[in-house]
CSV table of C-alpha atoms in Angstrom, one decimal:
chain,number,residue,atom,x,y,z
A,1,UNK,CA,-31.4,-81.9,-86.2
A,2,UNK,CA,-32.2,-85.6,-86.7
A,3,UNK,CA,-35.1,-87.8,-85.8
A,4,UNK,CA,-34.0,-90.2,-83.1
A,5,UNK,CA,-36.2,-93.1,-84.4
A,6,UNK,CA,-35.5,-93.0,-88.1
A,7,UNK,CA,-32.1,-91.3,-88.0
A,8,UNK,CA,-33.3,-88.9,-90.8
A,9,UNK,CA,-32.5,-85.2,-91.0
A,10,UNK,CA,-35.5,-82.9,-90.2
A,11,UNK,CA,-35.7,-79.4,-91.5
A,12,UNK,CA,-37.7,-77.4,-89.0
A,13,UNK,CA,-38.9,-74.9,-91.6
A,14,UNK,CA,-40.6,-77.6,-93.8
A,15,UNK,CA,-43.3,-79.9,-92.5
A,16,UNK,CA,-43.4,-78.7,-88.9
A,17,UNK,CA,-45.5,-75.7,-87.8
A,18,UNK,CA,-43.7,-73.3,-85.5
A,19,UNK,CA,-45.8,-73.1,-82.3
A,20,UNK,CA,-44.1,-69.9,-81.1
A,21,UNK,CA,-46.0,-67.8,-83.6
A,22,UNK,CA,-49.0,-66.4,-81.7
A,23,UNK,CA,-51.6,-63.9,-83.0
A,24,UNK,CA,-53.8,-61.3,-81.5
A,25,UNK,CA,-57.4,-62.4,-80.7
A,26,UNK,CA,-58.9,-59.3,-82.3
A,27,UNK,CA,-56.4,-58.7,-85.1
A,28,UNK,CA,-55.6,-62.2,-86.6
A,29,UNK,CA,-52.7,-60.9,-88.7
A,30,UNK,CA,-50.6,-59.4,-85.9
A,31,UNK,CA,-48.0,-61.5,-84.1
A,32,UNK,CA,-47.8,-61.0,-80.4
A,33,UNK,CA,-46.6,-62.6,-77.2
A,34,UNK,CA,-48.5,-60.1,-75.0
A,35,UNK,CA,-51.4,-61.5,-72.9
A,36,UNK,CA,-54.2,-59.9,-71.0
A,37,UNK,CA,-53.4,-60.3,-67.3
A,38,UNK,CA,-57.1,-61.0,-66.5
A,39,UNK,CA,-58.4,-63.3,-69.2
A,40,UNK,CA,-55.0,-64.5,-70.6
A,41,UNK,CA,-56.0,-63.8,-74.2
A,42,UNK,CA,-53.3,-62.8,-76.7
A,43,UNK,CA,-53.4,-59.0,-77.4
A,44,UNK,CA,-51.4,-56.8,-79.7
A,45,UNK,CA,-50.0,-53.4,-78.8
A,46,UNK,CA,-53.1,-51.6,-80.2
A,47,UNK,CA,-55.5,-53.8,-78.1
A,48,UNK,CA,-53.4,-53.5,-74.9
A,49,UNK,CA,-54.5,-51.0,-72.2
A,50,UNK,CA,-51.9,-50.3,-69.5
A,51,UNK,CA,-53.3,-50.5,-66.0
A,52,UNK,CA,-51.5,-50.3,-62.6
A,53,UNK,CA,-51.6,-54.1,-62.5
A,54,UNK,CA,-50.5,-54.9,-66.1
A,55,UNK,CA,-51.9,-54.9,-69.6
A,56,UNK,CA,-55.6,-55.7,-70.1
A,57,UNK,CA,-57.7,-56.2,-73.2
A,58,UNK,CA,-60.7,-53.9,-74.1
A,59,UNK,CA,-63.3,-56.5,-73.0
A,60,UNK,CA,-61.8,-56.9,-69.5
A,61,UNK,CA,-61.6,-53.1,-69.1
A,62,UNK,CA,-65.2,-52.6,-70.2
A,63,UNK,CA,-66.5,-55.4,-67.9
A,64,UNK,CA,-64.6,-53.9,-64.9
A,65,UNK,CA,-66.0,-50.4,-65.6
A,66,UNK,CA,-69.6,-51.7,-65.7
A,67,UNK,CA,-69.2,-52.9,-62.1
A,68,UNK,CA,-68.6,-49.3,-61.0
A,69,UNK,CA,-71.5,-47.7,-62.9
A,70,UNK,CA,-74.5,-48.4,-60.7
A,71,UNK,CA,-76.8,-45.5,-61.5
A,72,UNK,CA,-80.2,-46.1,-62.8
A,73,UNK,CA,-81.8,-44.0,-65.6
A,74,UNK,CA,-84.0,-42.1,-63.2
A,75,UNK,CA,-80.9,-41.0,-61.1
A,76,UNK,CA,-80.0,-38.6,-63.8
A,77,UNK,CA,-83.5,-37.0,-63.6
A,78,UNK,CA,-83.1,-36.7,-59.8
A,79,UNK,CA,-79.7,-35.2,-60.0
A,80,UNK,CA,-80.8,-32.7,-62.6
A,81,UNK,CA,-83.8,-31.6,-60.7
A,82,UNK,CA,-82.0,-31.4,-57.3
A,83,UNK,CA,-79.1,-29.5,-58.9
A,84,UNK,CA,-81.5,-26.9,-60.4
A,85,UNK,CA,-83.6,-26.4,-57.3
A,86,UNK,CA,-80.7,-26.3,-54.9
A,87,UNK,CA,-78.7,-23.9,-57.0
A,88,UNK,CA,-81.7,-21.5,-57.3
A,89,UNK,CA,-82.2,-21.7,-53.5
A,90,UNK,CA,-78.5,-21.2,-52.8
A,91,UNK,CA,-78.3,-18.2,-55.2
A,92,UNK,CA,-81.3,-16.6,-53.4
A,93,UNK,CA,-79.5,-17.1,-50.0
A,94,UNK,CA,-76.2,-15.8,-51.4
A,95,UNK,CA,-77.7,-12.5,-52.6
A,96,UNK,CA,-77.2,-10.9,-49.2
A,97,UNK,CA,-73.7,-12.3,-48.6
A,98,UNK,CA,-71.8,-10.3,-51.3
A,99,UNK,CA,-68.1,-10.9,-51.7
A,100,UNK,CA,-68.0,-13.4,-48.7
A,101,UNK,CA,-69.8,-15.7,-51.1
A,102,UNK,CA,-66.3,-16.5,-52.6
A,103,UNK,CA,-65.5,-18.4,-49.4
A,104,UNK,CA,-68.9,-19.8,-48.8
A,105,UNK,CA,-69.6,-21.2,-52.3
A,106,UNK,CA,-67.3,-24.2,-52.0
A,107,UNK,CA,-69.1,-25.1,-48.7
A,108,UNK,CA,-72.5,-24.9,-50.4
A,109,UNK,CA,-71.1,-27.0,-53.3
A,110,UNK,CA,-70.1,-29.7,-50.8
A,111,UNK,CA,-73.5,-29.6,-49.1
A,112,UNK,CA,-75.2,-29.8,-52.5
A,113,UNK,CA,-73.2,-32.7,-53.6
A,114,UNK,CA,-73.8,-34.5,-50.3
A,115,UNK,CA,-77.6,-34.0,-50.7
A,116,UNK,CA,-77.5,-35.2,-54.3
A,117,UNK,CA,-75.4,-38.2,-53.4
A,118,UNK,CA,-77.7,-39.2,-50.6
A,119,UNK,CA,-80.8,-38.8,-52.7
A,120,UNK,CA,-79.5,-41.3,-55.2
A,121,UNK,CA,-78.2,-43.6,-52.5
A,122,UNK,CA,-74.5,-43.1,-53.5
A,123,UNK,CA,-74.9,-44.8,-56.8
A,124,UNK,CA,-72.3,-44.0,-59.3
A,125,UNK,CA,-72.6,-43.0,-63.0
A,126,UNK,CA,-70.2,-41.8,-65.6
A,127,UNK,CA,-72.2,-38.7,-66.4
A,128,UNK,CA,-73.9,-37.8,-63.1
A,129,UNK,CA,-71.4,-35.0,-62.4
A,130,UNK,CA,-71.9,-33.5,-65.9
A,131,UNK,CA,-75.7,-33.5,-65.4
A,132,UNK,CA,-75.4,-31.8,-62.0
A,133,UNK,CA,-73.1,-29.1,-63.3
A,134,UNK,CA,-75.2,-28.6,-66.5
A,135,UNK,CA,-78.4,-28.0,-64.5
A,136,UNK,CA,-76.5,-25.7,-62.1
A,137,UNK,CA,-75.5,-23.7,-65.2
A,138,UNK,CA,-79.1,-23.7,-66.4
A,139,UNK,CA,-80.2,-22.4,-63.0
A,140,UNK,CA,-77.6,-19.6,-63.2
A,141,UNK,CA,-79.2,-18.5,-66.5
A,142,UNK,CA,-82.7,-18.5,-64.9
A,143,UNK,CA,-81.6,-16.5,-61.9
A,144,UNK,CA,-79.2,-14.2,-63.9
A,145,UNK,CA,-77.0,-12.2,-61.5
A,146,UNK,CA,-73.3,-11.6,-61.5
A,147,UNK,CA,-72.7,-12.9,-58.0
A,148,UNK,CA,-75.0,-15.8,-58.7
A,149,UNK,CA,-72.9,-16.7,-61.8
A,150,UNK,CA,-69.7,-16.5,-59.8
A,151,UNK,CA,-71.3,-18.6,-57.1
A,152,UNK,CA,-72.3,-21.3,-59.6
A,153,UNK,CA,-68.8,-21.3,-61.2
A,154,UNK,CA,-67.1,-21.8,-57.8
A,155,UNK,CA,-69.6,-24.3,-56.3
A,156,UNK,CA,-69.9,-26.3,-59.5
A,157,UNK,CA,-66.2,-27.2,-59.2
A,158,UNK,CA,-66.9,-28.7,-55.8
A,159,UNK,CA,-70.0,-30.5,-57.0
A,160,UNK,CA,-68.3,-31.9,-60.0
A,161,UNK,CA,-65.3,-33.2,-58.1
A,162,UNK,CA,-67.3,-34.7,-55.2
A,163,UNK,CA,-69.8,-36.5,-57.6
A,164,UNK,CA,-66.9,-37.7,-59.8
A,165,UNK,CA,-65.3,-39.3,-56.8
A,166,UNK,CA,-62.3,-36.9,-56.5
A,167,UNK,CA,-61.9,-36.3,-52.8
A,168,UNK,CA,-60.1,-33.1,-51.8
């Protein structure tokens, strides 16, 4: 290759920096051509998270998740208290039902999750479903009964899936 002005030969490896070498924003020693499809930062294969719309960096994923978590600290207290009280109440009602409880427990789980969801104004949190199921388990220990334990196991699946956002 020659310089058109001075007619001298130019060696591209000496004196010119190669602009095609790009490095990861987080790991400065890793070459990459992959970019985050949201912020357009360079990311290596370790930093890349595959999403349905393309690859995103950790910061963009984290900022997107924080939009969906809207629960306040006191929502966890409300969920725990309601789960405990409603489970004790439902176990007391279920004592007379017997084996039909196997069919009624998912319905009670749906009702419980709806009451819990309305009490916290449908705010979402990553661990709300775990708190609800944990306090349901605690209530089953307090009201120890075999049918009550079976009721809690069946209805807790419904409560967990409904509070987690899994619609069946």
